[in-house]
CSV table of C-alpha atoms and ligand atoms in Angstrom, one decimal:
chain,number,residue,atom,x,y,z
E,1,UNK,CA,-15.8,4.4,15.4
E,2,UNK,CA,-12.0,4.3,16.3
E,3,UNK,CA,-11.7,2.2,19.3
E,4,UNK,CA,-8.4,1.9,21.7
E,5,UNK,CA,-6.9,-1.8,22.1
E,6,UNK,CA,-8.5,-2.6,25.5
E,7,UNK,CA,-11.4,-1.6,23.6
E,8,UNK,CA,-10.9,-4.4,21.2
E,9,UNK,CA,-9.5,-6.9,23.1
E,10,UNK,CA,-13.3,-6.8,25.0
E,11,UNK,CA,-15.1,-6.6,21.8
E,12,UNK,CA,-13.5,-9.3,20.2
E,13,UNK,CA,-13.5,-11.6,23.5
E,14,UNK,CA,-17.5,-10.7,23.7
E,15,UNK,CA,-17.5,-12.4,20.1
E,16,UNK,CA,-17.8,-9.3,18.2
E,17,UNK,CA,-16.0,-8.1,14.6
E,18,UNK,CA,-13.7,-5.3,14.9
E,19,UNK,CA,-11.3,-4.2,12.2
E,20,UNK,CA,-7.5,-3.9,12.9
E,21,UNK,CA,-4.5,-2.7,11.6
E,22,UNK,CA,-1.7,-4.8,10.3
E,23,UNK,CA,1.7,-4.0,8.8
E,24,UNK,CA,0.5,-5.0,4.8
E,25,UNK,CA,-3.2,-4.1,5.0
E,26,UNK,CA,-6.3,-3.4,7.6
E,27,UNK,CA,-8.0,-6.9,8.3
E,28,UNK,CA,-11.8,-7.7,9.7
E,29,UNK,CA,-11.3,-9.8,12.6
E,30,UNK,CA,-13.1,-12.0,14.9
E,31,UNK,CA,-12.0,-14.3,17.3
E,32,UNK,CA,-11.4,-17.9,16.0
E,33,UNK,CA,-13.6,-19.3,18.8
E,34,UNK,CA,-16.2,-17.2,18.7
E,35,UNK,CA,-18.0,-19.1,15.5
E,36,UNK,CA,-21.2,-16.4,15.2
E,37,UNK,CA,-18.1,-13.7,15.0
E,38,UNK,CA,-16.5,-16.0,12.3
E,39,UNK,CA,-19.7,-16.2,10.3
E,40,UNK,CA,-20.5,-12.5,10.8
E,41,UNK,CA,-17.2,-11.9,8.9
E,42,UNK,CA,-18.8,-13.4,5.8
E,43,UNK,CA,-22.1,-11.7,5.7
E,44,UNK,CA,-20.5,-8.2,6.5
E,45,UNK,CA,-17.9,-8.2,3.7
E,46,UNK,CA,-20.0,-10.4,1.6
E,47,UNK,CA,-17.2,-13.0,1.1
E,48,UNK,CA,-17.9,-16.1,-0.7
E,49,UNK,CA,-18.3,-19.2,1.8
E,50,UNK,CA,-15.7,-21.0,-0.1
E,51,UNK,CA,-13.0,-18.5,0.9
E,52,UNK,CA,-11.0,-19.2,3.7
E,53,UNK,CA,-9.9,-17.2,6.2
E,54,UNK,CA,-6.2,-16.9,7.5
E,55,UNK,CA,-5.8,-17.3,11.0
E,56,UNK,CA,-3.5,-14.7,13.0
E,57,UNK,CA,-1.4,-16.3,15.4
E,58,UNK,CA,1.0,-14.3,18.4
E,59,UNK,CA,3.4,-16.8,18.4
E,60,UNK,CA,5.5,-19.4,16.4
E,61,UNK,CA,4.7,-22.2,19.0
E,62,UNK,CA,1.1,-20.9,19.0
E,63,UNK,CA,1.0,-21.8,15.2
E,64,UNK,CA,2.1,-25.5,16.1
E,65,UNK,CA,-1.2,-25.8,17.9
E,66,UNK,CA,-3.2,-25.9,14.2
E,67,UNK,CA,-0.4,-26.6,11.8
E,68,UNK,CA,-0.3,-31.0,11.2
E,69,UNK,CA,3.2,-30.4,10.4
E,70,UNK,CA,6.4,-31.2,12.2
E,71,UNK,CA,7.5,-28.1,14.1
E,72,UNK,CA,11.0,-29.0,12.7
E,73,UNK,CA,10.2,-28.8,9.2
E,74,UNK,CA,8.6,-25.0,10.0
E,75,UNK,CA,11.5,-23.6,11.5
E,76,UNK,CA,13.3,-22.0,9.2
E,77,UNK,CA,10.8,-20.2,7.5
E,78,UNK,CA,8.5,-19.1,10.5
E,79,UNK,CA,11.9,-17.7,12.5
E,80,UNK,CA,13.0,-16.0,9.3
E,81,UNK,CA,10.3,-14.2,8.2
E,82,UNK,CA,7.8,-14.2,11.6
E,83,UNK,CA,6.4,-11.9,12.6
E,84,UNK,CA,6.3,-10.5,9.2
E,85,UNK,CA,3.9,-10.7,5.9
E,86,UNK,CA,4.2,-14.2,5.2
E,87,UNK,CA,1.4,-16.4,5.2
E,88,UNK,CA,1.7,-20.4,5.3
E,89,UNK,CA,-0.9,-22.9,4.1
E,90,UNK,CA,-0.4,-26.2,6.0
E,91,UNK,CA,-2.1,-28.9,6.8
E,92,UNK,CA,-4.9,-28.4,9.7
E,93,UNK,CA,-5.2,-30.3,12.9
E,94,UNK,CA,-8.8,-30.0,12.3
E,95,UNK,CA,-10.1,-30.6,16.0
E,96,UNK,CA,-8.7,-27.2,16.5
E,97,UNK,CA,-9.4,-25.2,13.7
E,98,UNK,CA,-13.4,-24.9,13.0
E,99,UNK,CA,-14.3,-26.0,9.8
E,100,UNK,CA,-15.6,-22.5,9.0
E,101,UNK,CA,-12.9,-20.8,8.7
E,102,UNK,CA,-11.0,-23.3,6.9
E,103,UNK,CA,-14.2,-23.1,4.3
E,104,UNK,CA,-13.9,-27.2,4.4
E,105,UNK,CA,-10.7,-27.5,3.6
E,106,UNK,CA,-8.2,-29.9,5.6
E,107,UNK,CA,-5.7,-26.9,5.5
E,108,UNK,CA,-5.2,-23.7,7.5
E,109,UNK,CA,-3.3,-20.5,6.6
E,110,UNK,CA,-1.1,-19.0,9.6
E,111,UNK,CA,0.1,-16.1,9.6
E,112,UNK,CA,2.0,-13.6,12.6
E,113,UNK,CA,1.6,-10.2,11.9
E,114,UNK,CA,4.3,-7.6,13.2
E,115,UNK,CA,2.1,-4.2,13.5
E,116,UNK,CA,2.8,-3.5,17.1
E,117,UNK,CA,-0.9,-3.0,17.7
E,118,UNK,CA,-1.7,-5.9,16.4
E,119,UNK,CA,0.6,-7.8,18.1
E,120,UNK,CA,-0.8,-6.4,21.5
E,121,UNK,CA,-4.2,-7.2,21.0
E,122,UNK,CA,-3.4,-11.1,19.8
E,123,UNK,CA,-1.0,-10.9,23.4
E,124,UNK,CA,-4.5,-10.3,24.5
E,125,UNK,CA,-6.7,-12.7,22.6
E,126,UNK,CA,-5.4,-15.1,19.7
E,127,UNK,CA,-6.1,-16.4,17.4
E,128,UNK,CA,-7.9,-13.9,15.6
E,129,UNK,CA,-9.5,-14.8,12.0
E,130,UNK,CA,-9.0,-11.7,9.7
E,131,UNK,CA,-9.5,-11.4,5.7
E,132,UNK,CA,-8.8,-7.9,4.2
E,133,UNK,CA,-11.5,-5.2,5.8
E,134,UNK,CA,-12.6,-4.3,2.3
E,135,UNK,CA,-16.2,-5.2,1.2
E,136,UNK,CA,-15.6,-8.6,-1.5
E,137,UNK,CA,-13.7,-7.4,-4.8
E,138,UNK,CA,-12.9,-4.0,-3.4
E,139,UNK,CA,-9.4,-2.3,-2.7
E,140,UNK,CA,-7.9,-3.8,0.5
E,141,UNK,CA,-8.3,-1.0,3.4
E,142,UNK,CA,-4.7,0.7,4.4
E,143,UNK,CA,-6.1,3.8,6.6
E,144,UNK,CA,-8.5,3.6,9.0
E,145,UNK,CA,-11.1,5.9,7.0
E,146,UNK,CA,-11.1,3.0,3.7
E,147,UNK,CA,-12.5,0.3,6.4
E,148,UNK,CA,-15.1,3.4,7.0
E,149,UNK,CA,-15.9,4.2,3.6
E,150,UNK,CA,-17.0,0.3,3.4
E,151,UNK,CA,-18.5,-0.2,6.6
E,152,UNK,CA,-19.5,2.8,8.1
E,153,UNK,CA,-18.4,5.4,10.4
E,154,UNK,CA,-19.4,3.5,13.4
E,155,UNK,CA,-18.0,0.5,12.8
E,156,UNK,CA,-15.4,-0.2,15.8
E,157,UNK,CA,-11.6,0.1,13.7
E,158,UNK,CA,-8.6,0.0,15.6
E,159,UNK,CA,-6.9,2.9,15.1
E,160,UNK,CA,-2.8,2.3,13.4
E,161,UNK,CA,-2.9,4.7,11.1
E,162,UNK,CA,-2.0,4.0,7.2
E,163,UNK,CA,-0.8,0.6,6.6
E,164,UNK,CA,3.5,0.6,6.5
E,165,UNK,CA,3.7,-2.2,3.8
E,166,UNK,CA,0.4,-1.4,2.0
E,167,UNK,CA,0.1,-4.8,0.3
E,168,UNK,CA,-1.5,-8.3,1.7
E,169,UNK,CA,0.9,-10.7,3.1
E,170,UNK,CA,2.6,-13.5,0.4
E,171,UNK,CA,0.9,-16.7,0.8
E,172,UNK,CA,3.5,-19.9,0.5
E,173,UNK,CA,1.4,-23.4,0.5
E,174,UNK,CA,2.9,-26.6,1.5
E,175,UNK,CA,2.7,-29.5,-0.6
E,176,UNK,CA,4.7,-32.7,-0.1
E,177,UNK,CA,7.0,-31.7,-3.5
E,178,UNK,CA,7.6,-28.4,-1.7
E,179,UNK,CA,6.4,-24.5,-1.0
E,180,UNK,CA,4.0,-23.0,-3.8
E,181,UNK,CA,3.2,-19.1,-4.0
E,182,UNK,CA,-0.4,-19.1,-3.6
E,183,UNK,CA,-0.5,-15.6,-4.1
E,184,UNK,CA,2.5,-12.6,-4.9
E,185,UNK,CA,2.4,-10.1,-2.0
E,186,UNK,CA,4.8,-7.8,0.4
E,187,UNK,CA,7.5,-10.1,1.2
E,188,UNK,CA,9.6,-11.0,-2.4
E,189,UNK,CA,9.7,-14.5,-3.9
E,190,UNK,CA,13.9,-13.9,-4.1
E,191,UNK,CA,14.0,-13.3,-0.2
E,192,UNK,CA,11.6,-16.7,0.3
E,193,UNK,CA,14.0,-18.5,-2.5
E,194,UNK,CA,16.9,-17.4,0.0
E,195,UNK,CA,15.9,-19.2,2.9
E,196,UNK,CA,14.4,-22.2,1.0
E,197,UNK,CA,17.4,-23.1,-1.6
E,198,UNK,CA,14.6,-22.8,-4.1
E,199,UNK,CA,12.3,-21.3,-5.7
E,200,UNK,CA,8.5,-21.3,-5.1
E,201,UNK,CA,6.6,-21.8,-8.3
E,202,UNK,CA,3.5,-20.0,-8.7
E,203,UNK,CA,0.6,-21.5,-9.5
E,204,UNK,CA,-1.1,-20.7,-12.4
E,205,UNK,CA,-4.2,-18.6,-12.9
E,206,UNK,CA,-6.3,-21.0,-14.0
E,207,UNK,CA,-5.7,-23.1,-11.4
E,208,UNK,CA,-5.1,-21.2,-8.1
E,209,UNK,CA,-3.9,-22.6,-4.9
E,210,UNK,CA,-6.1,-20.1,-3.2
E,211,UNK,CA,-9.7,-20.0,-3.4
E,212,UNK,CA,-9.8,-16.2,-3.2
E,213,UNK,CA,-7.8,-15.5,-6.2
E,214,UNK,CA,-10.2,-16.5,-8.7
E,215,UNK,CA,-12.4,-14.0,-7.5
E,216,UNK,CA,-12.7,-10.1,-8.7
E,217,UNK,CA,-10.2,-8.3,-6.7
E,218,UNK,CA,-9.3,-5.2,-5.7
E,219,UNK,CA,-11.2,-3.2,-8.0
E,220,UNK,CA,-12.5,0.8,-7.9
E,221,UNK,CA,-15.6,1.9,-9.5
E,222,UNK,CA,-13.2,3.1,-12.4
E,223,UNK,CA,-12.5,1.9,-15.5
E,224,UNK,CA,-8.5,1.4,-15.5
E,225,UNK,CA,-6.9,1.5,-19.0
E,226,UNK,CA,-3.4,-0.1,-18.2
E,227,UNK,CA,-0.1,1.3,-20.3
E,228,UNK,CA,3.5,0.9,-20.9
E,229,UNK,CA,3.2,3.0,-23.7
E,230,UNK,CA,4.3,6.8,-22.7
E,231,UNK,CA,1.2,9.2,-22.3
E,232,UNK,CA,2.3,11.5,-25.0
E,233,UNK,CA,2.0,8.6,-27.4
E,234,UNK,CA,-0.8,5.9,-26.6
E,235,UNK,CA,-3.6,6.6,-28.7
E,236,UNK,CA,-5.8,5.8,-26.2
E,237,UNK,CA,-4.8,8.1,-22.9
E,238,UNK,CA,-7.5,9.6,-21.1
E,239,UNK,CA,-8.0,13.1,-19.4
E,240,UNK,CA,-7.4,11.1,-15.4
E,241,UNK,CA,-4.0,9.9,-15.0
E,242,UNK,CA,-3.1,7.8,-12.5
E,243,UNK,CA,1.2,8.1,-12.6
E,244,UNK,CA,4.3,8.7,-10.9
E,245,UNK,CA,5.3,12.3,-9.1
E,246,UNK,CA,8.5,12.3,-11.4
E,247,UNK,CA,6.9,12.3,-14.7
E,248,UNK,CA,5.5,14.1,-17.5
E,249,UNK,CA,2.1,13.1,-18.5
E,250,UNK,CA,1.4,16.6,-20.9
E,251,UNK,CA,-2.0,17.5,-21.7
E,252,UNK,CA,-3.1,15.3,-18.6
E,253,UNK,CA,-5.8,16.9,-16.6
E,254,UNK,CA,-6.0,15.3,-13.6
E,255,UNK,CA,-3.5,13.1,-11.9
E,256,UNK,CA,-3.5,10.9,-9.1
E,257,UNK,CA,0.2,10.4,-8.0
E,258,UNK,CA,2.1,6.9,-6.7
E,259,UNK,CA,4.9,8.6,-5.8
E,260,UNK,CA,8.0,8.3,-7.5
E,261,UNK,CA,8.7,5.8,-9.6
E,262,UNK,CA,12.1,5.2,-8.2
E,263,UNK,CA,10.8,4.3,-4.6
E,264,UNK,CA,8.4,0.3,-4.5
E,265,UNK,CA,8.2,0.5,-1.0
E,266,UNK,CA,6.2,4.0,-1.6
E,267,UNK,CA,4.5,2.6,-4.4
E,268,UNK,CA,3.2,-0.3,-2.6
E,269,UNK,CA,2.0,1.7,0.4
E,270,UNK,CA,0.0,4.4,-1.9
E,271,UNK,CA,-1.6,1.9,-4.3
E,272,UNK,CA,-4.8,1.0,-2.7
E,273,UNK,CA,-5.5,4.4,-1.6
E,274,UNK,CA,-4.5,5.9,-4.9
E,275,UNK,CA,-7.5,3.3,-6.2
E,276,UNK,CA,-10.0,4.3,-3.6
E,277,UNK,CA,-9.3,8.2,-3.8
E,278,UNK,CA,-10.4,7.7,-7.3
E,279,UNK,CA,-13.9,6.7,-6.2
E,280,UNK,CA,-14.0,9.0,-3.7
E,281,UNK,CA,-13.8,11.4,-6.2
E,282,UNK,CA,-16.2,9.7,-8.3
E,283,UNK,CA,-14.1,9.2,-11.7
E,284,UNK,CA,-15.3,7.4,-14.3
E,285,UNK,CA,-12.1,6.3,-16.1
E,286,UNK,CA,-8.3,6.7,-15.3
E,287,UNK,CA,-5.2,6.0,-17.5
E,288,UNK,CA,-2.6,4.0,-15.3
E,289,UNK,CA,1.2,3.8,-16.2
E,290,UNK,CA,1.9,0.5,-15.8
E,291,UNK,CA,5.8,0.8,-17.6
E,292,UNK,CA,8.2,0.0,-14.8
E,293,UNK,CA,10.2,-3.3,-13.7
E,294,UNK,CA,9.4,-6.4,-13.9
E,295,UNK,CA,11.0,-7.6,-10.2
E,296,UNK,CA,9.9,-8.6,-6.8
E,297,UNK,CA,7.7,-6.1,-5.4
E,298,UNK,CA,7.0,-4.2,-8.7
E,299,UNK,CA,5.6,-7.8,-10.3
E,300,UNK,CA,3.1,-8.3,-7.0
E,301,UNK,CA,2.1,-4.3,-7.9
E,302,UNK,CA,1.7,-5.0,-11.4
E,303,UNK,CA,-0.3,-7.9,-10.6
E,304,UNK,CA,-2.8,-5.9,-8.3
E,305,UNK,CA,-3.7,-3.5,-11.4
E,306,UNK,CA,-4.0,-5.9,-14.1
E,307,UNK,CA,-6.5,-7.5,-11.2
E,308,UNK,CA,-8.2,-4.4,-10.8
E,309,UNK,CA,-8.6,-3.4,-14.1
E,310,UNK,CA,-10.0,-6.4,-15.2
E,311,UNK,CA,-13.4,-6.7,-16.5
E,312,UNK,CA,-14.0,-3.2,-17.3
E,313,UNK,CA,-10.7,-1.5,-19.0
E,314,UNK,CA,-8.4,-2.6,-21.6
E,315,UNK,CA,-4.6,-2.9,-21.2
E,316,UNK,CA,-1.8,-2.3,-23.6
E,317,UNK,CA,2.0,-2.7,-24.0
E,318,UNK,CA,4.6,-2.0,-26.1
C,401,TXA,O1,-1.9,-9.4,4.6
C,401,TXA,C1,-2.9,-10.2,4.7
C,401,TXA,O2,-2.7,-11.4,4.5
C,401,TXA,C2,-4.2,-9.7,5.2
C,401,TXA,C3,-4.1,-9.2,6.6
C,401,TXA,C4,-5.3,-8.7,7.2
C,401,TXA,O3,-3.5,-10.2,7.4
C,401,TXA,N1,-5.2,-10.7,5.0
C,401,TXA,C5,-5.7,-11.1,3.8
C,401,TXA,O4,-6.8,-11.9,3.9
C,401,TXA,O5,-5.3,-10.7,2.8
C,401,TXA,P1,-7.8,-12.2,2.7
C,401,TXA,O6,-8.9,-13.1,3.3
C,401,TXA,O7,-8.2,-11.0,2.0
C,401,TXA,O8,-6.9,-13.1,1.7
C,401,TXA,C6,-6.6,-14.4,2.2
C,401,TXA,C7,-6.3,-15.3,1.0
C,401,TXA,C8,-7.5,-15.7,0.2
C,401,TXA,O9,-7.2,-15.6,-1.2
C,401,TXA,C9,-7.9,-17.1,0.6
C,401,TXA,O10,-8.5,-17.8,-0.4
C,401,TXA,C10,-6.5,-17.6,1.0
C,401,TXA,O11,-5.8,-16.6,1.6
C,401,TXA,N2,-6.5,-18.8,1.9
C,401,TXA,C11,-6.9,-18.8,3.2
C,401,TXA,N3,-6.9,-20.0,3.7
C,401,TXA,C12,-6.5,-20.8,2.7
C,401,TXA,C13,-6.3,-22.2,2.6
C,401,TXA,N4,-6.5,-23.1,3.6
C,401,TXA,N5,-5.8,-22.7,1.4
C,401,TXA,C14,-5.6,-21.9,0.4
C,401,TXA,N6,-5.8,-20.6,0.4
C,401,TXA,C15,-6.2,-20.0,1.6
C,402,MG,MG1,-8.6,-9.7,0.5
């Protein structure tokens, strides 16, 4: 059911779950001192326990409030990229951040989005708690009708329309050596690097930084066969392609487009709705091209495939 803001603002204030939009994806959100709300969040995406949740803040000063850090040491990074899609993991004041959103941990991920809807509603009631409004190892949810498709039609969504970035927020963790990537997402490691003097390592697969990304992600029904090798020549292209508007795929029979392969930002914004519309129309099995750069927001897209193919496709590369 699509809701106006004052609409949500009461909902969420009366400790309910209500789905908003933000500028890198649609997020479930509940208010962070409404604990029944928080918990509800789990049960209705049927998230793991163990996953955290990030916590939306209005402000920079707000953040101070559940950060342990020194304001001072923030700074930089908050007034560079705030409101924006970064996401910080800090250490918690724990008094002030309930332990179930924080999953146990002693940290807490802040972030300040800058969709102008959501930034009116957290001028109404912050801080708001708010994974990705896709059910658990789904697509994230960039139009209002994906968060339908998962939860129902009358499940109160704040109406913003498709998602401007398209991908989840980058995640940058704080340890006492310096700022980790938790996880690739819509703002570049290179622009981060820029304000930092250096750059973020990524942690390693085996080992994430974030509880969530060991989990099956963003995956469609589909089978995705991943490939760099040109359709006309890999041995093992199917009759779906899933491609770019300024190619050629010959013999192809039906094709799900990107956009053009010379526009990221278009990219990024179509992905998770190419990978839903592929359910929606109930196909089995989809050849992806996969052969484009390997830089900033290409990597975090190539990332999201190989992470939703996984499990039930094979990949290949020149
Ligand atoms: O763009 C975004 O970040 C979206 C919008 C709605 O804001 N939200 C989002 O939330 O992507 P979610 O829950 O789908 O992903 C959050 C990730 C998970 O991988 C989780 O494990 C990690 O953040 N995370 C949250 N708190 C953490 C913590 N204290 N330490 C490490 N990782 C944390
Ligand atoms: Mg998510």
């Amino acid at each position: 059911m699509r809701i106006p803001l004052e609409k949500a603002a009461h909902l969420l204030q009366q400790g309910h779950v209500v789905a908003i939009p933000t500028e890198t994806v649609y997020g479930l959100a509940a208010s962070l001192h409404h604990p029944d709300a928080v918990k509800k969040i789990f049960t209705i995406k049927n998230r793991p326990q163990k996953n955290p949740l990030i916590v939306h803040v209005r402000s920079i000063d707000e953040a101070f409030e559940y950060s342990a850090l020194e304001p001072d040491f923030l700074h930089a990074l908050l007034a560079a990229f705030w409101p924006g899609p970064l996401t910080i993991v800090v250490p918690a004041q724990v008094n002030s951040v309930p332990e179930a959103a924080r999953a146990g941990l002693s940290t807490v991920a802040l972030r300040m989005p800058s969709h102008p809807l959501a930034a009116a509603l957290l001028q109404q009631i912050s801080p708001l708690v708010a994974p990705s409004a896709n059910r658990s190892g789904k697509p994230s949810a960039t139009d209002p009708e994906h968060v339908e498709a998962d939860f129902g039609l009358s499940f109160p969504v704040l109406d913003g329309g498709h998602c401007s970035l398209g991908i989840e927020s980058t995640i940058l963790i704080y340890d006492t050596r310096g700022w980790r990537m938790g996880r690739r997402g819509a703002l570049s490691r290179e622009a981060i690097a820029q304000v930092l003097g250096y750059i973020p390592d990524y942690s390693t697969s085996e080992q994430p930084l974030c509880p969530g990304q060991l989990l099956k992600h963003y995956s469609p029904n589909a089978a995705l066969t991943l490939s760099t090798i040109s359709y006309e020549q890999c041995p093992h292209r199917l009759p779906v392609v899933v491609g770019f508007c300024d190619r050629q795929y010959r013999g192809a029979h039906t094709f799900f487009s990107f956009g053009a392969s010379s526009n990221v930002e278009e990219v990024a914004r179509n992905l998770y709705k190419v990978l839903r519309d592929l359910d929606a129309a109930r196909i089995q099995a989809a050849w992806v091209d996969i052969d484009f750069p390997s830089e900033n927001l290409w990597d975090t897209i190539r990332e999201r495939l190989y992470k939703a193919s996984q499990s039930n496709a094979q990949s290949m590369s020149s």
